[in-house]
């Protein structure tokens, strides 16, 4: 019954910003790990950023200094602040959470125009 739902995607101009949100529902729990992945057409899904329950954070080299990942106080939410967006950031962004097994959201489309 646990579900992850992403929101915040949309169309922005190069140099703009978006804030993605992911919220989990269905049970009382706390994910051990949450992360953001993205997949562009014709490419494999790749890790953008992740954060563990202990606060360890990793970023893909391509987004360091531009994106910031954070977890909500409830521990079942995760956010991705994206600044200085470029057309190369265009992709479907997926939320992931781990609690015994992996859970995936349906994705939210981010499109960056020139």
PDB file of N, CA and C in Angstrom:
ATOM      1  N   UNK A   1       0.812  -1.214   0.000  1.00  0.00           N
ATOM      2  CA  UNK A   1       0.000   0.000   0.000  1.00  0.00           C
ATOM      3  C   UNK A   1       0.846   1.264   0.000  1.00  0.00           C
ATOM      4  N   UNK A   2       2.152   1.134   0.248  1.00  0.00           N
ATOM      5  CA  UNK A   2       3.038   2.288   0.234  1.00  0.00           C
ATOM      6  C   UNK A   2       3.174   2.807  -1.189  1.00  0.00           C
ATOM      7  N   UNK A   3       3.076   4.121  -1.345  1.00  0.00           N
ATOM      8  CA  UNK A   3       3.218   4.762  -2.641  1.00  0.00           C
ATOM      9  C   UNK A   3       4.108   5.992  -2.524  1.00  0.00           C
ATOM     10  N   UNK A   4       4.891   6.248  -3.565  1.00  0.00           N
ATOM     11  CA  UNK A   4       5.685   7.456  -3.682  1.00  0.00           C
ATOM     12  C   UNK A   4       5.120   8.292  -4.820  1.00  0.00           C
ATOM     13  N   UNK A   5       4.965   9.585  -4.589  1.00  0.00           N
ATOM     14  CA  UNK A   5       4.410  10.476  -5.592  1.00  0.00           C
ATOM     15  C   UNK A   5       5.299  11.702  -5.719  1.00  0.00           C
ATOM     16  N   UNK A   6       5.806  11.944  -6.934  1.00  0.00           N
ATOM     17  CA  UNK A   6       6.631  13.109  -7.215  1.00  0.00           C
ATOM     18  C   UNK A   6       5.763  14.262  -7.707  1.00  0.00           C
ATOM     19  N   UNK A   7       6.246  15.467  -7.471  1.00  0.00           N
ATOM     20  CA  UNK A   7       5.584  16.651  -7.981  1.00  0.00           C
ATOM     21  C   UNK A   7       6.620  17.752  -8.155  1.00  0.00           C
ATOM     22  N   UNK A   8       6.257  18.781  -8.901  1.00  0.00           N
ATOM     23  CA  UNK A   8       7.119  19.940  -9.062  1.00  0.00           C
ATOM     24  C   UNK A   8       7.780  20.068 -10.415  1.00  0.00           C
ATOM     25  N   UNK A   9       7.634  19.067 -11.265  1.00  0.00           N
ATOM     26  CA  UNK A   9       8.216  19.158 -12.586  1.00  0.00           C
ATOM     27  C   UNK A   9       7.472  20.160 -13.449  1.00  0.00           C
ATOM     28  N   UNK A  10       8.098  20.538 -14.549  1.00  0.00           N
ATOM     29  CA  UNK A  10       7.480  21.487 -15.449  1.00  0.00           C
ATOM     30  C   UNK A  10       8.450  21.983 -16.491  1.00  0.00           C
ATOM     31  N   UNK A  11       8.044  23.044 -17.170  1.00  0.00           N
ATOM     32  CA  UNK A  11       8.839  23.661 -18.228  1.00  0.00           C
ATOM     33  C   UNK A  11       9.435  24.963 -17.719  1.00  0.00           C
ATOM     34  N   UNK A  12      10.751  25.083 -17.825  1.00  0.00           N
ATOM     35  CA  UNK A  12      11.442  26.305 -17.414  1.00  0.00           C
ATOM     36  C   UNK A  12      12.479  26.662 -18.464  1.00  0.00           C
ATOM     37  N   UNK A  13      12.879  27.920 -18.462  1.00  0.00           N
ATOM     38  CA  UNK A  13      13.936  28.367 -19.351  1.00  0.00           C
ATOM     39  C   UNK A  13      15.299  28.047 -18.755  1.00  0.00           C
ATOM     40  N   UNK A  14      16.298  27.931 -19.614  1.00  0.00           N
ATOM     41  CA  UNK A  14      17.659  27.714 -19.144  1.00  0.00           C
ATOM     42  C   UNK A  14      18.036  28.791 -18.137  1.00  0.00           C
ATOM     43  N   UNK A  15      18.674  28.353 -17.061  1.00  0.00           N
ATOM     44  CA  UNK A  15      19.034  29.264 -15.989  1.00  0.00           C
ATOM     45  C   UNK A  15      18.005  29.353 -14.888  1.00  0.00           C
ATOM     46  N   UNK A  16      16.839  28.771 -15.106  1.00  0.00           N
ATOM     47  CA  UNK A  16      15.770  28.814 -14.129  1.00  0.00           C
ATOM     48  C   UNK A  16      15.921  27.761 -13.051  1.00  0.00           C
ATOM     49  N   UNK A  17      14.909  27.704 -12.169  1.00  0.00           N
ATOM     50  CA  UNK A  17      14.933  26.798 -11.028  1.00  0.00           C
ATOM     51  C   UNK A  17      13.617  26.047 -10.893  1.00  0.00           C
ATOM     52  N   UNK A  18      13.696  24.858 -10.321  1.00  0.00           N
ATOM     53  CA  UNK A  18      12.537  24.063  -9.960  1.00  0.00           C
ATOM     54  C   UNK A  18      12.817  23.378  -8.635  1.00  0.00           C
ATOM     55  N   UNK A  19      11.765  23.104  -7.880  1.00  0.00           N
ATOM     56  CA  UNK A  19      11.874  22.352  -6.643  1.00  0.00           C
ATOM     57  C   UNK A  19      10.970  21.130  -6.745  1.00  0.00           C
ATOM     58  N   UNK A  20      11.573  19.950  -6.765  1.00  0.00           N
ATOM     59  CA  UNK A  20      10.835  18.706  -6.826  1.00  0.00           C
ATOM     60  C   UNK A  20      10.550  18.191  -5.424  1.00  0.00           C
ATOM     61  N   UNK A  21       9.379  17.601  -5.253  1.00  0.00           N
ATOM     62  CA  UNK A  21       8.989  17.022  -3.980  1.00  0.00           C
ATOM     63  C   UNK A  21       8.553  15.582  -4.184  1.00  0.00           C
ATOM     64  N   UNK A  22       8.779  14.760  -3.178  1.00  0.00           N
ATOM     65  CA  UNK A  22       8.332  13.378  -3.182  1.00  0.00           C
ATOM     66  C   UNK A  22       7.757  13.074  -1.818  1.00  0.00           C
ATOM     67  N   UNK A  23       6.545  12.555  -1.796  1.00  0.00           N
ATOM     68  CA  UNK A  23       5.877  12.212  -0.553  1.00  0.00           C
ATOM     69  C   UNK A  23       5.437  10.759  -0.582  1.00  0.00           C
ATOM     70  N   UNK A  24       5.651  10.072   0.515  1.00  0.00           N
ATOM     71  CA  UNK A  24       5.244   8.680   0.655  1.00  0.00           C
ATOM     72  C   UNK A  24       3.997   8.592   1.516  1.00  0.00           C
ATOM     73  N   UNK A  25       3.172   7.626   1.202  1.00  0.00           N
ATOM     74  CA  UNK A  25       1.959   7.410   1.978  1.00  0.00           C
ATOM     75  C   UNK A  25       1.656   5.926   2.063  1.00  0.00           C
ATOM     76  N   UNK A  26       0.756   5.556   2.970  1.00  0.00           N
ATOM     77  CA  UNK A  26       0.298   4.188   3.069  1.00  0.00           C
ATOM     78  C   UNK A  26       0.548   3.518   4.406  1.00  0.00           C
ATOM     79  N   UNK A  27       1.637   3.880   5.076  1.00  0.00           N
ATOM     80  CA  UNK A  27       1.986   3.280   6.350  1.00  0.00           C
ATOM     81  C   UNK A  27       2.830   4.243   7.162  1.00  0.00           C
ATOM     82  N   UNK A  28       2.984   3.935   8.430  1.00  0.00           N
ATOM     83  CA  UNK A  28       3.884   4.682   9.291  1.00  0.00           C
ATOM     84  C   UNK A  28       5.263   4.029   9.205  1.00  0.00           C
ATOM     85  N   UNK A  29       6.217   4.764   8.665  1.00  0.00           N
ATOM     86  CA  UNK A  29       7.547   4.208   8.436  1.00  0.00           C
ATOM     87  C   UNK A  29       8.547   5.328   8.210  1.00  0.00           C
ATOM     88  N   UNK A  30       9.806   4.961   8.123  1.00  0.00           N
ATOM     89  CA  UNK A  30      10.881   5.875   7.762  1.00  0.00           C
ATOM     90  C   UNK A  30      11.840   5.133   6.839  1.00  0.00           C
ATOM     91  N   UNK A  31      12.022   5.654   5.626  1.00  0.00           N
ATOM     92  CA  UNK A  31      12.951   5.030   4.691  1.00  0.00           C
ATOM     93  C   UNK A  31      14.385   5.141   5.193  1.00  0.00           C
ATOM     94  N   UNK A  32      15.161   4.082   5.006  1.00  0.00           N
ATOM     95  CA  UNK A  32      16.576   4.110   5.342  1.00  0.00           C
ATOM     96  C   UNK A  32      17.369   4.946   4.349  1.00  0.00           C
ATOM     97  N   UNK A  33      16.837   5.081   3.153  1.00  0.00           N
ATOM     98  CA  UNK A  33      17.511   5.744   2.052  1.00  0.00           C
ATOM     99  C   UNK A  33      16.470   6.348   1.134  1.00  0.00           C
ATOM    100  N   UNK A  34      16.735   7.539   0.625  1.00  0.00           N
ATOM    101  CA  UNK A  34      15.898   8.133  -0.406  1.00  0.00           C
ATOM    102  C   UNK A  34      16.796   8.807  -1.429  1.00  0.00           C
ATOM    103  N   UNK A  35      16.341   8.799  -2.655  1.00  0.00           N
ATOM    104  CA  UNK A  35      17.147   9.392  -3.698  1.00  0.00           C
ATOM    105  C   UNK A  35      16.324   9.871  -4.872  1.00  0.00           C
ATOM    106  N   UNK A  36      16.976  10.658  -5.711  1.00  0.00           N
ATOM    107  CA  UNK A  36      16.395  11.128  -6.956  1.00  0.00           C
ATOM    108  C   UNK A  36      17.202  10.576  -8.122  1.00  0.00           C
ATOM    109  N   UNK A  37      16.512  10.018  -9.076  1.00  0.00           N
ATOM    110  CA  UNK A  37      17.099   9.512 -10.304  1.00  0.00           C
ATOM    111  C   UNK A  37      16.440  10.210 -11.481  1.00  0.00           C
ATOM    112  N   UNK A  38      17.083  10.165 -12.633  1.00  0.00           N
ATOM    113  CA  UNK A  38      16.474  10.738 -13.820  1.00  0.00           C
ATOM    114  C   UNK A  38      16.798   9.887 -15.037  1.00  0.00           C
ATOM    115  N   UNK A  39      15.929   9.972 -16.025  1.00  0.00           N
ATOM    116  CA  UNK A  39      16.111   9.223 -17.253  1.00  0.00           C
ATOM    117  C   UNK A  39      15.707  10.088 -18.432  1.00  0.00           C
ATOM    118  N   UNK A  40      16.655  10.332 -19.314  1.00  0.00           N
ATOM    119  CA  UNK A  40      16.416  11.063 -20.543  1.00  0.00           C
ATOM    120  C   UNK A  40      16.141  10.064 -21.664  1.00  0.00           C
ATOM    121  N   UNK A  41      15.446  10.503 -22.718  1.00  0.00           N
ATOM    122  CA  UNK A  41      15.148   9.589 -23.829  1.00  0.00           C
ATOM    123  C   UNK A  41      16.406   8.933 -24.391  1.00  0.00           C
ATOM    124  N   UNK A  42      16.360   7.610 -24.546  1.00  0.00           N
ATOM    125  CA  UNK A  42      17.478   6.880 -25.110  1.00  0.00           C
ATOM    126  C   UNK A  42      18.628   6.638 -24.160  1.00  0.00           C
ATOM    127  N   UNK A  43      18.491   7.018 -22.900  1.00  0.00           N
ATOM    128  CA  UNK A  43      19.557   6.850 -21.930  1.00  0.00           C
ATOM    129  C   UNK A  43      19.071   6.020 -20.746  1.00  0.00           C
ATOM    130  N   UNK A  44      20.027   5.443 -20.017  1.00  0.00           N
ATOM    131  CA  UNK A  44      19.700   4.678 -18.826  1.00  0.00           C
ATOM    132  C   UNK A  44      19.360   5.605 -17.667  1.00  0.00           C
ATOM    133  N   UNK A  45      18.576   5.092 -16.739  1.00  0.00           N
ATOM    134  CA  UNK A  45      18.279   5.846 -15.538  1.00  0.00           C
ATOM    135  C   UNK A  45      19.560   6.041 -14.736  1.00  0.00           C
ATOM    136  N   UNK A  46      19.780   7.255 -14.241  1.00  0.00           N
ATOM    137  CA  UNK A  46      20.987   7.569 -13.512  1.00  0.00           C
ATOM    138  C   UNK A  46      20.672   8.246 -12.190  1.00  0.00           C
ATOM    139  N   UNK A  47      21.556   8.042 -11.231  1.00  0.00           N
ATOM    140  CA  UNK A  47      21.416   8.684  -9.931  1.00  0.00           C
ATOM    141  C   UNK A  47      21.732  10.165 -10.047  1.00  0.00           C
ATOM    142  N   UNK A  48      20.868  10.991  -9.488  1.00  0.00           N
ATOM    143  CA  UNK A  48      21.094  12.427  -9.416  1.00  0.00           C
ATOM    144  C   UNK A  48      21.643  12.798  -8.041  1.00  0.00           C
ATOM    145  N   UNK A  49      20.969  12.349  -7.004  1.00  0.00           N
ATOM    146  CA  UNK A  49      21.379  12.632  -5.633  1.00  0.00           C
ATOM    147  C   UNK A  49      20.676  11.669  -4.703  1.00  0.00           C
ATOM    148  N   UNK A  50      21.313  11.349  -3.583  1.00  0.00           N
ATOM    149  CA  UNK A  50      20.662  10.511  -2.595  1.00  0.00           C
ATOM    150  C   UNK A  50      21.065  10.936  -1.192  1.00  0.00           C
ATOM    151  N   UNK A  51      20.294  10.490  -0.224  1.00  0.00           N
ATOM    152  CA  UNK A  51      20.533  10.851   1.168  1.00  0.00           C
ATOM    153  C   UNK A  51      20.097   9.687   2.044  1.00  0.00           C
ATOM    154  N   UNK A  52      20.944   9.297   2.981  1.00  0.00           N
ATOM    155  CA  UNK A  52      20.636   8.203   3.888  1.00  0.00           C
ATOM    156  C   UNK A  52      19.979   8.734   5.152  1.00  0.00           C
ATOM    157  N   UNK A  53      19.441   7.812   5.943  1.00  0.00           N
ATOM    158  CA  UNK A  53      18.826   8.211   7.208  1.00  0.00           C
ATOM    159  C   UNK A  53      19.843   8.841   8.143  1.00  0.00           C
ATOM    160  N   UNK A  54      21.124   8.499   7.963  1.00  0.00           N
ATOM    161  CA  UNK A  54      22.178   9.074   8.765  1.00  0.00           C
ATOM    162  C   UNK A  54      22.665  10.420   8.271  1.00  0.00           C
ATOM    163  N   UNK A  55      22.144  10.876   7.144  1.00  0.00           N
ATOM    164  CA  UNK A  55      22.486  12.192   6.631  1.00  0.00           C
ATOM    165  C   UNK A  55      23.590  12.225   5.595  1.00  0.00           C
ATOM    166  N   UNK A  56      24.104  11.069   5.189  1.00  0.00           N
ATOM    167  CA  UNK A  56      25.116  11.044   4.142  1.00  0.00           C
ATOM    168  C   UNK A  56      24.483  11.378   2.800  1.00  0.00           C
ATOM    169  N   UNK A  57      25.108  12.281   2.057  1.00  0.00           N
ATOM    170  CA  UNK A  57      24.567  12.784   0.803  1.00  0.00           C
ATOM    171  C   UNK A  57      25.575  12.581  -0.318  1.00  0.00           C
ATOM    172  N   UNK A  58      25.070  12.180  -1.473  1.00  0.00           N
ATOM    173  CA  UNK A  58      25.880  12.045  -2.678  1.00  0.00           C
ATOM    174  C   UNK A  58      25.199  12.763  -3.826  1.00  0.00           C
ATOM    175  N   UNK A  59      25.999  13.372  -4.701  1.00  0.00           N
ATOM    176  CA  UNK A  59      25.505  14.029  -5.900  1.00  0.00           C
ATOM    177  C   UNK A  59      26.257  13.525  -7.114  1.00  0.00           C
ATOM    178  N   UNK A  60      25.555  13.455  -8.222  1.00  0.00           N
ATOM    179  CA  UNK A  60      26.230  13.223  -9.484  1.00  0.00           C
ATOM    180  C   UNK A  60      27.118  14.422  -9.799  1.00  0.00           C
ATOM    181  N   UNK A  61      28.261  14.165 -10.424  1.00  0.00           N
ATOM    182  CA  UNK A  61      29.176  15.259 -10.740  1.00  0.00           C
ATOM    183  C   UNK A  61      28.508  16.352 -11.570  1.00  0.00           C
ATOM    184  N   UNK A  62      27.580  15.959 -12.421  1.00  0.00           N
ATOM    185  CA  UNK A  62      26.953  16.908 -13.325  1.00  0.00           C
ATOM    186  C   UNK A  62      26.038  17.912 -12.628  1.00  0.00           C
ATOM    187  N   UNK A  63      25.653  17.635 -11.376  1.00  0.00           N
ATOM    188  CA  UNK A  63      24.723  18.530 -10.681  1.00  0.00           C
ATOM    189  C   UNK A  63      25.315  19.152  -9.429  1.00  0.00           C
ATOM    190  N   UNK A  64      26.535  18.797  -9.078  1.00  0.00           N
ATOM    191  CA  UNK A  64      27.164  19.367  -7.891  1.00  0.00           C
ATOM    192  C   UNK A  64      27.228  20.885  -7.993  1.00  0.00           C
ATOM    193  N   UNK A  65      26.850  21.537  -6.914  1.00  0.00           N
ATOM    194  CA  UNK A  65      26.851  22.987  -6.873  1.00  0.00           C
ATOM    195  C   UNK A  65      25.583  23.620  -7.397  1.00  0.00           C
ATOM    196  N   UNK A  66      24.719  22.833  -8.035  1.00  0.00           N
ATOM    197  CA  UNK A  66      23.479  23.363  -8.595  1.00  0.00           C
ATOM    198  C   UNK A  66      22.233  22.778  -7.935  1.00  0.00           C
ATOM    199  N   UNK A  67      22.285  21.503  -7.555  1.00  0.00           N
ATOM    200  CA  UNK A  67      21.138  20.814  -6.961  1.00  0.00           C
ATOM    201  C   UNK A  67      21.393  20.569  -5.479  1.00  0.00           C
ATOM    202  N   UNK A  68      20.319  20.557  -4.705  1.00  0.00           N
ATOM    203  CA  UNK A  68      20.397  20.271  -3.282  1.00  0.00           C
ATOM    204  C   UNK A  68      19.295  19.295  -2.900  1.00  0.00           C
ATOM    205  N   UNK A  69      19.670  18.176  -2.277  1.00  0.00           N
ATOM    206  CA  UNK A  69      18.703  17.195  -1.815  1.00  0.00           C
ATOM    207  C   UNK A  69      18.506  17.354  -0.310  1.00  0.00           C
ATOM    208  N   UNK A  70      17.289  17.162   0.144  1.00  0.00           N
ATOM    209  CA  UNK A  70      16.994  17.234   1.568  1.00  0.00           C
ATOM    210  C   UNK A  70      15.813  16.333   1.892  1.00  0.00           C
ATOM    211  N   UNK A  71      15.740  15.886   3.146  1.00  0.00           N
ATOM    212  CA  UNK A  71      14.632  15.065   3.605  1.00  0.00           C
ATOM    213  C   UNK A  71      13.759  15.858   4.544  1.00  0.00           C
ATOM    214  N   UNK A  72      12.455  15.574   4.485  1.00  0.00           N
ATOM    215  CA  UNK A  72      11.524  16.208   5.386  1.00  0.00           C
ATOM    216  C   UNK A  72      11.655  15.659   6.785  1.00  0.00           C
ATOM    217  N   UNK A  73      11.103  16.395   7.749  1.00  0.00           N
ATOM    218  CA  UNK A  73      11.188  15.976   9.140  1.00  0.00           C
ATOM    219  C   UNK A  73      10.481  14.647   9.391  1.00  0.00           C
ATOM    220  N   UNK A  74       9.463  14.353   8.609  1.00  0.00           N
ATOM    221  CA  UNK A  74       8.719  13.109   8.759  1.00  0.00           C
ATOM    222  C   UNK A  74       9.504  11.889   8.281  1.00  0.00           C
ATOM    223  N   UNK A  75      10.610  12.108   7.575  1.00  0.00           N
ATOM    224  CA  UNK A  75      11.505  11.061   7.085  1.00  0.00           C
ATOM    225  C   UNK A  75      10.903  10.229   5.959  1.00  0.00           C
ATOM    226  N   UNK A  76       9.718  10.589   5.497  1.00  0.00           N
ATOM    227  CA  UNK A  76       9.127   9.921   4.347  1.00  0.00           C
ATOM    228  C   UNK A  76       8.890  10.893   3.198  1.00  0.00           C
ATOM    229  N   UNK A  77       9.610  11.991   3.221  1.00  0.00           N
ATOM    230  CA  UNK A  77       9.571  12.966   2.143  1.00  0.00           C
ATOM    231  C   UNK A  77      10.994  13.319   1.741  1.00  0.00           C
ATOM    232  N   UNK A  78      11.168  13.709   0.504  1.00  0.00           N
ATOM    233  CA  UNK A  78      12.469  14.128   0.012  1.00  0.00           C
ATOM    234  C   UNK A  78      12.258  15.216  -1.032  1.00  0.00           C
ATOM    235  N   UNK A  79      13.192  16.168  -1.069  1.00  0.00           N
ATOM    236  CA  UNK A  79      13.093  17.300  -1.971  1.00  0.00           C
ATOM    237  C   UNK A  79      14.358  17.419  -2.801  1.00  0.00           C
ATOM    238  N   UNK A  80      14.225  18.026  -3.950  1.00  0.00           N
ATOM    239  CA  UNK A  80      15.368  18.312  -4.799  1.00  0.00           C
ATOM    240  C   UNK A  80      15.230  19.726  -5.329  1.00  0.00           C
ATOM    241  N   UNK A  81      16.051  20.628  -4.817  1.00  0.00           N
ATOM    242  CA  UNK A  81      16.096  21.999  -5.303  1.00  0.00           C
ATOM    243  C   UNK A  81      17.070  22.055  -6.465  1.00  0.00           C
ATOM    244  N   UNK A  82      16.597  22.471  -7.618  1.00  0.00           N
ATOM    245  CA  UNK A  82      17.401  22.503  -8.830  1.00  0.00           C
ATOM    246  C   UNK A  82      17.543  23.939  -9.304  1.00  0.00           C
ATOM    247  N   UNK A  83      18.769  24.423  -9.351  1.00  0.00           N
ATOM    248  CA  UNK A  83      19.068  25.774  -9.796  1.00  0.00           C
ATOM    249  C   UNK A  83      19.955  25.732 -11.032  1.00  0.00           C
ATOM    250  N   UNK A  84      20.010  26.846 -11.730  1.00  0.00           N
ATOM    251  CA  UNK A  84      20.859  26.982 -12.919  1.00  0.00           C
ATOM    252  C   UNK A  84      20.641  25.842 -13.900  1.00  0.00           C
ATOM    253  N   UNK A  85      19.390  25.555 -14.177  1.00  0.00           N
ATOM    254  CA  UNK A  85      19.047  24.429 -15.041  1.00  0.00           C
ATOM    255  C   UNK A  85      19.517  24.661 -16.475  1.00  0.00           C
ATOM    256  N   UNK A  86      19.928  23.576 -17.101  1.00  0.00           N
ATOM    257  CA  UNK A  86      20.356  23.593 -18.494  1.00  0.00           C
ATOM    258  C   UNK A  86      19.542  22.574 -19.276  1.00  0.00           C
ATOM    259  N   UNK A  87      19.516  22.672 -20.606  1.00  0.00           N
ATOM    260  CA  UNK A  87      18.784  21.673 -21.396  1.00  0.00           C
ATOM    261  C   UNK A  87      19.228  20.238 -21.129  1.00  0.00           C
ATOM    262  N   UNK A  88      20.472  20.044 -20.694  1.00  0.00           N
ATOM    263  CA  UNK A  88      20.962  18.705 -20.380  1.00  0.00           C
ATOM    264  C   UNK A  88      20.275  18.100 -19.156  1.00  0.00           C
ATOM    265  N   UNK A  89      19.572  18.911 -18.388  1.00  0.00           N
ATOM    266  CA  UNK A  89      18.844  18.421 -17.227  1.00  0.00           C
ATOM    267  C   UNK A  89      17.456  17.905 -17.583  1.00  0.00           C
ATOM    268  N   UNK A  90      17.043  18.058 -18.823  1.00  0.00           N
ATOM    269  CA  UNK A  90      15.730  17.593 -19.258  1.00  0.00           C
ATOM    270  C   UNK A  90      15.640  16.075 -19.129  1.00  0.00           C
ATOM    271  N   UNK A  91      14.647  15.591 -18.388  1.00  0.00           N
ATOM    272  CA  UNK A  91      14.488  14.166 -18.135  1.00  0.00           C
ATOM    273  C   UNK A  91      13.239  13.954 -17.298  1.00  0.00           C
ATOM    274  N   UNK A  92      12.860  12.693 -17.136  1.00  0.00           N
ATOM    275  CA  UNK A  92      11.865  12.333 -16.141  1.00  0.00           C
ATOM    276  C   UNK A  92      12.612  12.043 -14.851  1.00  0.00           C
ATOM    277  N   UNK A  93      12.210  12.695 -13.784  1.00  0.00           N
ATOM    278  CA  UNK A  93      12.859  12.545 -12.497  1.00  0.00           C
ATOM    279  C   UNK A  93      12.020  11.635 -11.609  1.00  0.00           C
ATOM    280  N   UNK A  94      12.681  10.616 -11.044  1.00  0.00           N
ATOM    281  CA  UNK A  94      12.017   9.604 -10.237  1.00  0.00           C
ATOM    282  C   UNK A  94      12.495   9.640  -8.800  1.00  0.00           C
ATOM    283  N   UNK A  95      11.568   9.482  -7.893  1.00  0.00           N
ATOM    284  CA  UNK A  95      11.866   9.366  -6.475  1.00  0.00           C
ATOM    285  C   UNK A  95      12.016   7.898  -6.109  1.00  0.00           C
ATOM    286  N   UNK A  96      12.997   7.601  -5.259  1.00  0.00           N
ATOM    287  CA  UNK A  96      13.232   6.239  -4.797  1.00  0.00           C
ATOM    288  C   UNK A  96      13.362   6.225  -3.283  1.00  0.00           C
ATOM    289  N   UNK A  97      12.797   5.204  -2.664  1.00  0.00           N
ATOM    290  CA  UNK A  97      12.950   5.013  -1.237  1.00  0.00           C
ATOM    291  C   UNK A  97      13.192   3.559  -0.923  1.00  0.00           C
ATOM    292  N   UNK A  98      14.033   3.287   0.084  1.00  0.00           N
ATOM    293  CA  UNK A  98      14.352   1.914   0.462  1.00  0.00           C
ATOM    294  C   UNK A  98      13.936   1.650   1.899  1.00  0.00           C
ATOM    295  N   UNK A  99      13.139   0.620   2.078  1.00  0.00           N
ATOM    296  CA  UNK A  99      12.754   0.119   3.384  1.00  0.00           C
ATOM    297  C   UNK A  99      12.493  -1.367   3.213  1.00  0.00           C
ATOM    298  N   UNK A 100      13.511  -2.180   3.442  1.00  0.00           N
ATOM    299  CA  UNK A 100      13.496  -3.612   3.185  1.00  0.00           C
ATOM    300  C   UNK A 100      13.528  -3.910   1.683  1.00  0.00           C
ATOM    301  N   UNK A 101      12.719  -3.192   0.905  1.00  0.00           N
ATOM    302  CA  UNK A 101      12.726  -3.284  -0.542  1.00  0.00           C
ATOM    303  C   UNK A 101      12.686  -1.873  -1.121  1.00  0.00           C
ATOM    304  N   UNK A 102      12.961  -1.765  -2.409  1.00  0.00           N
ATOM    305  CA  UNK A 102      12.925  -0.484  -3.098  1.00  0.00           C
ATOM    306  C   UNK A 102      11.505  -0.111  -3.492  1.00  0.00           C
ATOM    307  N   UNK A 103      11.197   1.166  -3.355  1.00  0.00           N
ATOM    308  CA  UNK A 103       9.943   1.735  -3.822  1.00  0.00           C
ATOM    309  C   UNK A 103      10.253   2.846  -4.801  1.00  0.00           C
ATOM    310  N   UNK A 104       9.493   2.918  -5.873  1.00  0.00           N
ATOM    311  CA  UNK A 104       9.682   3.919  -6.922  1.00  0.00           C
ATOM    312  C   UNK A 104       8.415   4.710  -7.175  1.00  0.00           C
ATOM    313  N   UNK A 105       8.587   5.995  -7.394  1.00  0.00           N
ATOM    314  CA  UNK A 105       7.498   6.829  -7.833  1.00  0.00           C
ATOM    315  C   UNK A 105       7.305   6.718  -9.332  1.00  0.00           C
ATOM    316  N   UNK A 106       6.274   7.365  -9.850  1.00  0.00           N
ATOM    317  CA  UNK A 106       5.961   7.281 -11.266  1.00  0.00           C
ATOM    318  C   UNK A 106       6.760   8.264 -12.114  1.00  0.00           C
ATOM    319  N   UNK A 107       7.390   9.222 -11.494  1.00  0.00           N
ATOM    320  CA  UNK A 107       8.216  10.180 -12.201  1.00  0.00           C
ATOM    321  C   UNK A 107       7.497  11.484 -12.486  1.00  0.00           C
ATOM    322  N   UNK A 108       8.279  12.553 -12.577  1.00  0.00           N
ATOM    323  CA  UNK A 108       7.764  13.857 -12.942  1.00  0.00           C
ATOM    324  C   UNK A 108       8.672  14.443 -14.015  1.00  0.00           C
ATOM    325  N   UNK A 109       8.070  14.956 -15.091  1.00  0.00           N
ATOM    326  CA  UNK A 109       8.826  15.442 -16.243  1.00  0.00           C
ATOM    327  C   UNK A 109       9.405  16.822 -15.980  1.00  0.00           C
ATOM    328  N   UNK A 110      10.695  16.963 -16.245  1.00  0.00           N
ATOM    329  CA  UNK A 110      11.375  18.255 -16.211  1.00  0.00           C
ATOM    330  C   UNK A 110      11.873  18.542 -17.611  1.00  0.00           C
ATOM    331  N   UNK A 111      11.473  19.671 -18.168  1.00  0.00           N
ATOM    332  CA  UNK A 111      11.895  20.081 -19.493  1.00  0.00           C
ATOM    333  C   UNK A 111      12.504  21.473 -19.412  1.00  0.00           C
ATOM    334  N   UNK A 112      13.722  21.608 -19.896  1.00  0.00           N
ATOM    335  CA  UNK A 112      14.441  22.880 -19.858  1.00  0.00           C
ATOM    336  C   UNK A 112      14.638  23.365 -21.281  1.00  0.00           C
ATOM    337  N   UNK A 113      14.062  24.500 -21.607  1.00  0.00           N
ATOM    338  CA  UNK A 113      14.154  25.053 -22.942  1.00  0.00           C
ATOM    339  C   UNK A 113      15.355  25.980 -23.055  1.00  0.00           C
ATOM    340  N   UNK A 114      15.816  26.160 -24.284  1.00  0.00           N
ATOM    341  CA  UNK A 114      16.953  27.030 -24.540  1.00  0.00           C
ATOM    342  C   UNK A 114      16.534  28.484 -24.501  1.00  0.00           C
TER     343      UNK A 114
END
